[in-house]
Amino acid sequence: MLTAVILMIICSTADLSEVRLVDGDGLCSGIPEVLHEEEWRKLSSNYIEYRAVELLCKELNCGDVISATFRSNFRDKHGDQPVIDLDCEGNESALSECKKYRSPIHPDYRNISVIVSCSDSVRLVDGAGRCSGRVEVKSHQSWTSVCEADFDRQDAEVVCRELDCGTPLTLQGALYGEGKHPFGTNQFQCKGSENRLLTCSTSDKEEYTCTSGSAVELTCSGPDDVRLVGGSGRCAGTLEMFHGGEWRGVTADRWSMKEAAVVCRQLGCGSAVKSPMSVSGGDETGWGFHIACFGSESAVKECTMLYSSKIRYPVGVVCSGISTITNEV
């Protein structure tokens, strides 16, 4: 994985005993900080390690990752204090299992911050990726399963939207196994236009009718935050990512076919055929990303993203063009 090219001092596991999100809309959104040597320190802001963010949301009992974005022109209250770097392999069950480093903050990233938003009320678990799985809803700080009979297409549209996962593809029961949490007592009555599931109308069930195998499971189309532009169609062109309300470029530095494979998979465009440097020229005035993937991710946002102040060599991707998107709902 990509790591900052800076002096690093290995910290002990005990140094990362507490985490929090600050300056956000609630406990489940904001700037990530860790308690280190009895002081709260900001996580490194020059890259986003998706696995670390995923574990952070889990440890805060905040469900799934909705977004992890860079924010520029940020005035950091920590000043020039060292930051904490996390390096996760992908098989950890807690942040304390990731490698941790204390690093001096780089001048290029002093005014950059990472903003994390977690889903504090709904999540999809045990699925094939972050946008599929068994639906679970938080009730009184505890997670509950949802009965298939209490959940319809309109409810599914709201969940996919809240998780930034596009639109519903499949809605069924028993695909991802039975959950360990009990069934909730609410029956959701969404109109389909709401942004959050807990803002939908609900009604209490008169009697408990859910049985084994009836937990609802949902597969969404996935995030609509990647596109290929300037090519012969939607499956070829210069790569751009929608990030913080804007389309941003991706630099060809350190790029490989592993990253291209994830792009084609997310777009439903078959396999990656080639990934040349774009001939359109880069934007040396606007910032963008370096991307590093294992190659097995279902979406680009699950890869590690490293902040790049300039895009000198934008990356191009050509996919086979065979659509793998189906709509079964």
mmCIF file of C-alpha atoms in Angstrom:
data_model
loop_
_atom_site.group_PDB
_atom_site.id
_atom_site.type_symbol
_atom_site.label_atom_id
_atom_site.label_comp_id
_atom_site.label_asym_id
_atom_site.label_seq_id
_atom_site.Cartn_x
_atom_site.Cartn_y
_atom_site.Cartn_z
ATOM 1 C CA MET A 1 0.000 0.000 0.000
ATOM 2 C CA LEU A 2 1.024 3.602 -0.464
ATOM 3 C CA THR A 3 2.653 5.239 2.547
ATOM 4 C CA ALA A 4 3.926 8.755 3.038
ATOM 5 C CA VAL A 5 7.616 9.184 2.204
ATOM 6 C CA ILE A 6 8.505 10.725 5.540
ATOM 7 C CA LEU A 7 10.376 9.774 8.693
ATOM 8 C CA MET A 8 8.302 7.304 10.708
ATOM 9 C CA ILE A 9 8.666 6.074 14.273
ATOM 10 C CA ILE A 10 6.868 2.839 15.147
ATOM 11 C CA CYS A 11 4.444 3.246 18.045
ATOM 12 C CA SER A 12 3.252 0.530 20.383
ATOM 13 C CA THR A 13 -0.163 -1.049 20.033
ATOM 14 C CA ALA A 14 -1.281 0.573 23.265
ATOM 15 C CA ASP A 15 -0.785 4.039 21.760
ATOM 16 C CA LEU A 16 -3.971 3.631 19.735
ATOM 17 C CA SER A 17 -6.439 2.969 22.547
ATOM 18 C CA GLU A 18 -9.147 5.444 21.572
ATOM 19 C CA VAL A 19 -10.504 6.992 18.380
ATOM 20 C CA ARG A 20 -13.057 9.690 17.605
ATOM 21 C CA LEU A 21 -14.497 11.885 14.857
ATOM 22 C CA VAL A 22 -14.574 15.614 15.617
ATOM 23 C CA ASP A 23 -15.974 18.828 14.092
ATOM 24 C CA GLY A 24 -18.690 16.931 12.223
ATOM 25 C CA ASP A 25 -22.465 16.685 12.380
ATOM 26 C CA GLY A 26 -22.411 14.075 15.152
ATOM 27 C CA LEU A 27 -20.466 11.199 16.636
ATOM 28 C CA CYS A 28 -20.338 9.381 13.297
ATOM 29 C CA SER A 29 -18.869 12.091 11.049
ATOM 30 C CA GLY A 30 -15.906 14.450 11.165
ATOM 31 C CA ILE A 31 -12.119 14.509 11.270
ATOM 32 C CA PRO A 32 -10.565 11.266 12.598
ATOM 33 C CA GLU A 33 -8.343 11.569 15.670
ATOM 34 C CA VAL A 34 -6.593 9.034 17.894
ATOM 35 C CA LEU A 35 -5.478 9.321 21.513
ATOM 36 C CA HIS A 36 -1.678 9.164 21.593
ATOM 37 C CA GLU A 37 0.460 9.812 24.654
ATOM 38 C CA GLU A 38 -2.562 11.370 26.417
ATOM 39 C CA GLU A 39 -3.130 13.803 23.533
ATOM 40 C CA TRP A 40 -5.569 13.650 20.634
ATOM 41 C CA ARG A 41 -3.663 13.494 17.346
ATOM 42 C CA LYS A 42 -5.041 13.769 13.833
ATOM 43 C CA LEU A 43 -4.674 10.852 11.438
ATOM 44 C CA SER A 44 -2.421 11.554 8.476
ATOM 45 C CA SER A 45 -4.323 13.633 5.916
ATOM 46 C CA ASN A 46 -2.269 13.008 2.773
ATOM 47 C CA TYR A 47 -3.906 9.636 2.089
ATOM 48 C CA ILE A 48 -7.092 7.716 2.860
ATOM 49 C CA GLU A 49 -6.625 4.082 3.914
ATOM 50 C CA TYR A 50 -10.094 2.650 3.297
ATOM 51 C CA ARG A 51 -9.636 -0.381 5.563
ATOM 52 C CA ALA A 52 -8.614 1.876 8.475
ATOM 53 C CA VAL A 53 -11.663 4.084 7.936
ATOM 54 C CA GLU A 54 -13.865 0.985 7.764
ATOM 55 C CA LEU A 55 -12.519 -0.234 11.112
ATOM 56 C CA LEU A 56 -12.884 3.234 12.628
ATOM 57 C CA CYS A 57 -16.605 3.347 11.787
ATOM 58 C CA LYS A 58 -16.992 -0.153 13.220
ATOM 59 C CA GLU A 59 -15.247 0.681 16.504
ATOM 60 C CA LEU A 60 -17.446 3.766 16.937
ATOM 61 C CA ASN A 61 -20.521 1.533 16.404
ATOM 62 C CA CYS A 62 -21.325 3.728 13.416
ATOM 63 C CA GLY A 63 -22.072 1.161 10.745
ATOM 64 C CA ASP A 64 -20.526 1.364 7.274
ATOM 65 C CA VAL A 65 -18.324 3.951 5.608
ATOM 66 C CA ILE A 66 -20.382 6.376 3.536
ATOM 67 C CA SER A 67 -17.529 8.621 2.454
ATOM 68 C CA ALA A 68 -13.942 9.561 3.224
ATOM 69 C CA THR A 69 -12.918 12.751 1.434
ATOM 70 C CA PHE A 70 -10.092 15.260 1.351
ATOM 71 C CA ARG A 71 -10.846 18.854 2.292
ATOM 72 C CA SER A 72 -8.398 21.534 1.169
ATOM 73 C CA ASN A 73 -7.923 25.071 2.529
ATOM 74 C CA PHE A 74 -8.318 23.626 6.003
ATOM 75 C CA ARG A 75 -6.983 25.427 9.092
ATOM 76 C CA ASP A 76 -5.664 22.667 11.346
ATOM 77 C CA LYS A 77 -6.017 23.271 15.083
ATOM 78 C CA HIS A 78 -3.151 20.806 15.665
ATOM 79 C CA GLY A 79 -0.669 23.023 13.796
ATOM 80 C CA ASP A 80 2.657 21.272 13.138
ATOM 81 C CA GLN A 81 2.143 18.477 15.672
ATOM 82 C CA PRO A 82 3.005 14.953 14.470
ATOM 83 C CA VAL A 83 0.195 12.900 12.943
ATOM 84 C CA ILE A 84 -0.589 9.187 13.147
ATOM 85 C CA ASP A 85 -0.228 6.937 10.098
ATOM 86 C CA LEU A 86 -2.094 3.630 9.895
ATOM 87 C CA ASP A 87 -1.137 0.753 7.597
ATOM 88 C CA CYS A 88 -3.768 -1.995 7.425
ATOM 89 C CA GLU A 89 -3.328 -5.255 5.492
ATOM 90 C CA GLY A 90 -7.050 -5.852 5.048
ATOM 91 C CA ASN A 91 -7.636 -8.791 7.404
ATOM 92 C CA GLU A 92 -7.721 -6.901 10.704
ATOM 93 C CA SER A 93 -10.749 -6.969 13.012
ATOM 94 C CA ALA A 94 -9.765 -3.804 14.935
ATOM 95 C CA LEU A 95 -7.689 -0.672 14.377
ATOM 96 C CA SER A 96 -5.285 -1.789 17.101
ATOM 97 C CA GLU A 97 -4.166 -4.612 14.774
ATOM 98 C CA CYS A 98 -3.012 -2.164 12.061
ATOM 99 C CA LYS A 99 0.580 -0.971 12.016
ATOM 100 C CA LYS A 100 0.879 2.499 13.489
ATOM 101 C CA TYR A 101 3.470 5.216 12.942
ATOM 102 C CA ARG A 102 3.994 8.702 14.330
ATOM 103 C CA SER A 103 5.028 11.073 11.543
ATOM 104 C CA PRO A 104 5.915 14.753 11.268
ATOM 105 C CA ILE A 105 3.345 16.594 9.192
ATOM 106 C CA HIS A 106 4.524 17.385 5.665
ATOM 107 C CA PRO A 107 4.297 21.087 4.645
ATOM 108 C CA ASP A 108 2.369 20.165 1.473
ATOM 109 C CA TYR A 109 -0.419 18.632 3.553
ATOM 110 C CA ARG A 110 -0.650 21.139 6.423
ATOM 111 C CA ASN A 111 -3.902 22.609 5.063
ATOM 112 C CA ILE A 112 -5.440 19.277 3.998
ATOM 113 C CA SER A 113 -7.791 17.253 6.153
ATOM 114 C CA VAL A 114 -9.660 13.960 5.757
ATOM 115 C CA ILE A 115 -13.390 14.037 6.529
ATOM 116 C CA VAL A 116 -15.076 10.720 7.353
ATOM 117 C CA SER A 117 -18.801 10.032 7.320
ATOM 118 C CA CYS A 118 -20.208 6.761 8.653
ATOM 119 C CA SER A 119 -23.756 5.413 8.443
ATOM 120 C CA ASP A 120 -24.973 5.804 12.007
ATOM 121 C CA SER A 121 -28.362 4.163 11.446
ATOM 122 C CA VAL A 122 -28.219 1.465 8.734
ATOM 123 C CA ARG A 123 -25.640 -0.936 7.290
ATOM 124 C CA LEU A 124 -25.239 -3.886 4.903
ATOM 125 C CA VAL A 125 -23.274 -6.796 6.367
ATOM 126 C CA ASP A 126 -21.729 -10.091 5.195
ATOM 127 C CA GLY A 127 -22.182 -9.245 1.511
ATOM 128 C CA ALA A 128 -19.874 -9.330 -1.493
ATOM 129 C CA GLY A 129 -18.869 -5.669 -1.000
ATOM 130 C CA ARG A 130 -19.813 -2.502 0.846
ATOM 131 C CA CYS A 131 -23.002 -2.097 -1.218
ATOM 132 C CA SER A 132 -24.513 -5.544 -0.644
ATOM 133 C CA GLY A 133 -25.468 -7.625 2.337
ATOM 134 C CA ARG A 134 -27.998 -8.217 5.070
ATOM 135 C CA VAL A 135 -29.834 -5.045 6.122
ATOM 136 C CA GLU A 136 -29.318 -4.053 9.754
ATOM 137 C CA VAL A 137 -30.765 -0.976 11.478
ATOM 138 C CA LYS A 138 -29.561 0.650 14.690
ATOM 139 C CA SER A 139 -32.195 0.952 17.394
ATOM 140 C CA HIS A 140 -31.333 2.345 20.850
ATOM 141 C CA GLN A 141 -27.593 1.951 20.110
ATOM 142 C CA SER A 142 -28.016 -1.738 19.189
ATOM 143 C CA TRP A 143 -28.132 -3.262 15.712
ATOM 144 C CA THR A 144 -31.236 -5.211 14.670
ATOM 145 C CA SER A 145 -32.081 -7.347 11.640
ATOM 146 C CA VAL A 146 -34.963 -6.400 9.342
ATOM 147 C CA CYS A 147 -37.696 -8.852 8.380
ATOM 148 C CA GLU A 148 -38.151 -9.380 4.632
ATOM 149 C CA ALA A 149 -41.899 -8.816 4.962
ATOM 150 C CA ASP A 150 -41.294 -5.379 6.518
ATOM 151 C CA PHE A 151 -39.057 -4.027 3.745
ATOM 152 C CA ASP A 152 -39.955 -3.138 0.147
ATOM 153 C CA ARG A 153 -38.494 -1.481 -2.969
ATOM 154 C CA GLN A 154 -39.074 2.061 -1.641
ATOM 155 C CA ASP A 155 -37.256 1.223 1.590
ATOM 156 C CA ALA A 156 -34.395 -0.272 -0.443
ATOM 157 C CA GLU A 157 -34.067 2.904 -2.539
ATOM 158 C CA VAL A 158 -33.569 4.937 0.636
ATOM 159 C CA VAL A 159 -30.957 2.563 2.065
ATOM 160 C CA CYS A 160 -28.903 2.513 -1.160
ATOM 161 C CA ARG A 161 -29.083 6.318 -1.320
ATOM 162 C CA GLU A 162 -28.098 6.787 2.335
ATOM 163 C CA LEU A 163 -25.061 4.521 1.907
ATOM 164 C CA ASP A 164 -24.024 6.264 -1.344
ATOM 165 C CA CYS A 165 -24.509 2.958 -3.137
ATOM 166 C CA GLY A 166 -26.631 3.922 -6.130
ATOM 167 C CA THR A 167 -29.952 2.144 -6.688
ATOM 168 C CA PRO A 168 -31.357 -1.279 -5.664
ATOM 169 C CA LEU A 169 -30.553 -4.260 -7.882
ATOM 170 C CA THR A 170 -31.755 -7.257 -5.882
ATOM 171 C CA LEU A 171 -33.919 -7.546 -2.776
ATOM 172 C CA GLN A 172 -34.389 -10.977 -1.206
ATOM 173 C CA GLY A 173 -33.946 -13.072 1.912
ATOM 174 C CA ALA A 174 -31.468 -15.697 3.152
ATOM 175 C CA LEU A 175 -28.761 -14.895 0.582
ATOM 176 C CA TYR A 176 -26.111 -13.788 3.098
ATOM 177 C CA GLY A 177 -27.104 -16.009 6.013
ATOM 178 C CA GLU A 178 -28.910 -15.325 9.252
ATOM 179 C CA GLY A 179 -27.719 -12.420 11.365
ATOM 180 C CA LYS A 180 -26.686 -12.615 15.000
ATOM 181 C CA HIS A 181 -28.929 -9.684 15.941
ATOM 182 C CA PRO A 182 -32.642 -9.972 16.805
ATOM 183 C CA PHE A 183 -35.344 -8.653 14.498
ATOM 184 C CA GLY A 184 -36.560 -5.113 15.063
ATOM 185 C CA THR A 185 -40.183 -4.244 15.774
ATOM 186 C CA ASN A 186 -40.578 -1.444 13.208
ATOM 187 C CA GLN A 187 -42.123 -1.819 9.774
ATOM 188 C CA PHE A 188 -40.697 0.858 7.450
ATOM 189 C CA GLN A 189 -43.018 2.831 5.191
ATOM 190 C CA CYS A 190 -40.671 4.914 3.019
ATOM 191 C CA LYS A 191 -41.872 6.861 0.005
ATOM 192 C CA GLY A 192 -38.547 6.236 -1.730
ATOM 193 C CA SER A 193 -37.460 9.886 -1.864
ATOM 194 C CA GLU A 194 -36.042 10.163 1.661
ATOM 195 C CA ASN A 195 -32.281 10.544 2.227
ATOM 196 C CA ARG A 196 -32.149 8.524 5.468
ATOM 197 C CA LEU A 197 -34.038 5.399 6.498
ATOM 198 C CA LEU A 198 -34.791 6.685 10.002
ATOM 199 C CA THR A 199 -36.670 9.676 8.575
ATOM 200 C CA CYS A 200 -39.211 7.312 6.989
ATOM 201 C CA SER A 201 -42.568 6.649 8.625
ATOM 202 C CA THR A 202 -42.755 3.444 10.650
ATOM 203 C CA SER A 203 -45.410 1.365 12.329
ATOM 204 C CA ASP A 204 -45.053 -1.174 15.134
ATOM 205 C CA LYS A 205 -45.897 -4.738 14.216
ATOM 206 C CA GLU A 206 -48.828 -6.176 16.124
ATOM 207 C CA GLU A 207 -47.143 -9.542 16.459
ATOM 208 C CA TYR A 208 -43.762 -11.171 15.872
ATOM 209 C CA THR A 209 -43.955 -13.004 12.546
ATOM 210 C CA CYS A 210 -40.324 -13.228 11.366
ATOM 211 C CA THR A 211 -38.846 -16.706 11.141
ATOM 212 C CA SER A 212 -35.477 -18.199 10.270
ATOM 213 C CA GLY A 213 -34.385 -17.278 6.754
ATOM 214 C CA SER A 214 -36.533 -14.133 6.590
ATOM 215 C CA ALA A 215 -33.839 -11.469 7.205
ATOM 216 C CA VAL A 216 -33.904 -9.077 4.256
ATOM 217 C CA GLU A 217 -30.809 -8.775 2.069
ATOM 218 C CA LEU A 218 -30.069 -6.061 -0.436
ATOM 219 C CA THR A 219 -27.674 -5.505 -3.322
ATOM 220 C CA CYS A 220 -27.271 -1.948 -4.630
ATOM 221 C CA SER A 221 -25.783 -0.913 -7.966
ATOM 222 C CA GLY A 222 -22.765 0.699 -6.287
ATOM 223 C CA PRO A 223 -21.473 4.266 -6.065
ATOM 224 C CA ASP A 224 -21.781 6.474 -9.153
ATOM 225 C CA ASP A 225 -18.525 8.302 -8.460
ATOM 226 C CA VAL A 226 -16.242 7.081 -11.261
ATOM 227 C CA ARG A 227 -16.360 7.889 -14.980
ATOM 228 C CA LEU A 228 -14.255 7.616 -18.127
ATOM 229 C CA VAL A 229 -14.431 10.709 -20.320
ATOM 230 C CA GLY A 230 -13.187 11.717 -23.766
ATOM 231 C CA GLY A 231 -13.079 8.158 -25.119
ATOM 232 C CA SER A 232 -15.117 6.134 -27.564
ATOM 233 C CA GLY A 233 -17.838 5.359 -24.980
ATOM 234 C CA ARG A 234 -18.536 4.945 -21.264
ATOM 235 C CA CYS A 235 -16.033 2.062 -21.038
ATOM 236 C CA ALA A 236 -12.946 3.935 -22.295
ATOM 237 C CA GLY A 237 -11.382 7.321 -21.616
ATOM 238 C CA THR A 238 -9.638 9.487 -19.036
ATOM 239 C CA LEU A 239 -10.453 8.482 -15.450
ATOM 240 C CA GLU A 240 -12.207 10.958 -13.141
ATOM 241 C CA MET A 241 -13.607 10.554 -9.624
ATOM 242 C CA PHE A 242 -16.445 12.521 -8.034
ATOM 243 C CA HIS A 243 -15.058 13.709 -4.715
ATOM 244 C CA GLY A 244 -16.330 16.414 -2.392
ATOM 245 C CA GLY A 245 -18.864 17.678 -4.926
ATOM 246 C CA GLU A 246 -16.402 17.909 -7.860
ATOM 247 C CA TRP A 247 -14.944 15.655 -10.558
ATOM 248 C CA ARG A 248 -11.197 15.191 -9.941
ATOM 249 C CA GLY A 249 -8.455 13.576 -11.985
ATOM 250 C CA VAL A 250 -6.285 10.571 -11.157
ATOM 251 C CA THR A 251 -2.545 10.629 -11.835
ATOM 252 C CA ALA A 252 -0.823 7.861 -13.786
ATOM 253 C CA ASP A 253 2.056 7.786 -11.281
ATOM 254 C CA ARG A 254 2.264 4.320 -9.667
ATOM 255 C CA TRP A 255 -0.795 3.216 -11.670
ATOM 256 C CA SER A 256 -1.124 -0.434 -12.710
ATOM 257 C CA MET A 257 -3.624 -2.842 -14.268
ATOM 258 C CA LYS A 258 -4.838 -3.775 -10.758
ATOM 259 C CA GLU A 259 -6.344 -0.317 -10.389
ATOM 260 C CA ALA A 260 -7.721 -0.426 -13.943
ATOM 261 C CA ALA A 261 -9.441 -3.748 -13.166
ATOM 262 C CA VAL A 262 -11.307 -2.177 -10.236
ATOM 263 C CA VAL A 263 -12.427 0.758 -12.420
ATOM 264 C CA CYS A 264 -13.855 -1.571 -15.092
ATOM 265 C CA ARG A 265 -15.517 -3.750 -12.457
ATOM 266 C CA GLN A 266 -17.234 -0.782 -10.813
ATOM 267 C CA LEU A 267 -18.463 0.549 -14.157
ATOM 268 C CA GLY A 268 -19.789 -2.851 -15.189
ATOM 269 C CA CYS A 269 -17.546 -2.715 -18.240
ATOM 270 C CA GLY A 270 -16.005 -6.164 -18.152
ATOM 271 C CA SER A 271 -12.253 -6.537 -17.724
ATOM 272 C CA ALA A 272 -9.410 -4.055 -18.145
ATOM 273 C CA VAL A 273 -7.802 -4.253 -21.603
ATOM 274 C CA LYS A 274 -5.164 -1.558 -21.219
ATOM 275 C CA SER A 275 -4.482 1.539 -19.183
ATOM 276 C CA PRO A 276 -2.447 4.100 -21.120
ATOM 277 C CA MET A 277 -1.420 7.542 -20.009
ATOM 278 C CA SER A 278 -4.083 9.963 -21.235
ATOM 279 C CA VAL A 279 -3.067 12.053 -24.232
ATOM 280 C CA SER A 280 -5.316 14.933 -23.163
ATOM 281 C CA GLY A 281 -2.775 16.454 -20.796
ATOM 282 C CA GLY A 282 -3.060 17.055 -17.082
ATOM 283 C CA ASP A 283 -4.418 19.766 -14.831
ATOM 284 C CA GLU A 284 -1.413 21.136 -12.981
ATOM 285 C CA THR A 285 -3.558 23.684 -11.141
ATOM 286 C CA GLY A 286 -6.171 21.327 -9.682
ATOM 287 C CA TRP A 287 -5.552 18.581 -7.130
ATOM 288 C CA GLY A 288 -6.521 14.953 -7.553
ATOM 289 C CA PHE A 289 -5.436 11.463 -6.522
ATOM 290 C CA HIS A 290 -2.954 8.649 -6.623
ATOM 291 C CA ILE A 291 -4.831 5.346 -6.310
ATOM 292 C CA ALA A 292 -3.520 2.015 -4.975
ATOM 293 C CA CYS A 293 -5.702 -1.126 -5.119
ATOM 294 C CA PHE A 294 -5.227 -4.811 -4.334
ATOM 295 C CA GLY A 295 -7.261 -5.521 -7.475
ATOM 296 C CA SER A 296 -10.112 -7.378 -5.759
ATOM 297 C CA GLU A 297 -12.087 -4.328 -4.576
ATOM 298 C CA SER A 298 -15.649 -3.848 -5.812
ATOM 299 C CA ALA A 299 -15.289 -0.051 -6.089
ATOM 300 C CA VAL A 300 -12.442 2.453 -6.415
ATOM 301 C CA LYS A 301 -13.367 4.170 -3.143
ATOM 302 C CA GLU A 302 -12.361 0.949 -1.340
ATOM 303 C CA CYS A 303 -8.768 1.454 -2.516
ATOM 304 C CA THR A 304 -6.199 3.654 -0.805
ATOM 305 C CA MET A 305 -6.297 7.228 -2.097
ATOM 306 C CA LEU A 306 -3.268 9.510 -1.811
ATOM 307 C CA TYR A 307 -3.666 13.254 -2.202
ATOM 308 C CA SER A 308 -1.905 14.710 -5.265
ATOM 309 C CA SER A 309 -1.514 18.482 -5.534
ATOM 310 C CA LYS A 310 -1.164 18.316 -9.343
ATOM 311 C CA ILE A 311 -2.239 15.922 -12.092
ATOM 312 C CA ARG A 312 0.608 16.081 -14.614
ATOM 313 C CA TYR A 313 -0.108 12.720 -16.242
ATOM 314 C CA PRO A 314 -3.801 11.719 -16.053
ATOM 315 C CA VAL A 315 -4.570 8.049 -16.377
ATOM 316 C CA GLY A 316 -6.659 6.491 -19.122
ATOM 317 C CA VAL A 317 -8.511 3.175 -18.950
ATOM 318 C CA VAL A 318 -9.864 0.938 -21.714
ATOM 319 C CA CYS A 319 -12.247 -1.833 -20.637
ATOM 320 C CA SER A 320 -13.485 -4.765 -22.675
ATOM 321 C CA GLY A 321 -16.891 -3.093 -22.774
ATOM 322 C CA ILE A 322 -18.931 -6.157 -21.853
ATOM 323 C CA SER A 323 -21.546 -4.986 -19.392
ATOM 324 C CA THR A 324 -21.827 -7.017 -16.189
ATOM 325 C CA ILE A 325 -24.626 -4.945 -14.637
ATOM 326 C CA THR A 326 -27.986 -6.633 -14.211
ATOM 327 C CA ASN A 327 -31.239 -5.339 -12.777
ATOM 328 C CA GLU A 328 -33.305 -7.979 -11.067
ATOM 329 C CA VAL A 329 -35.553 -5.871 -8.831
#
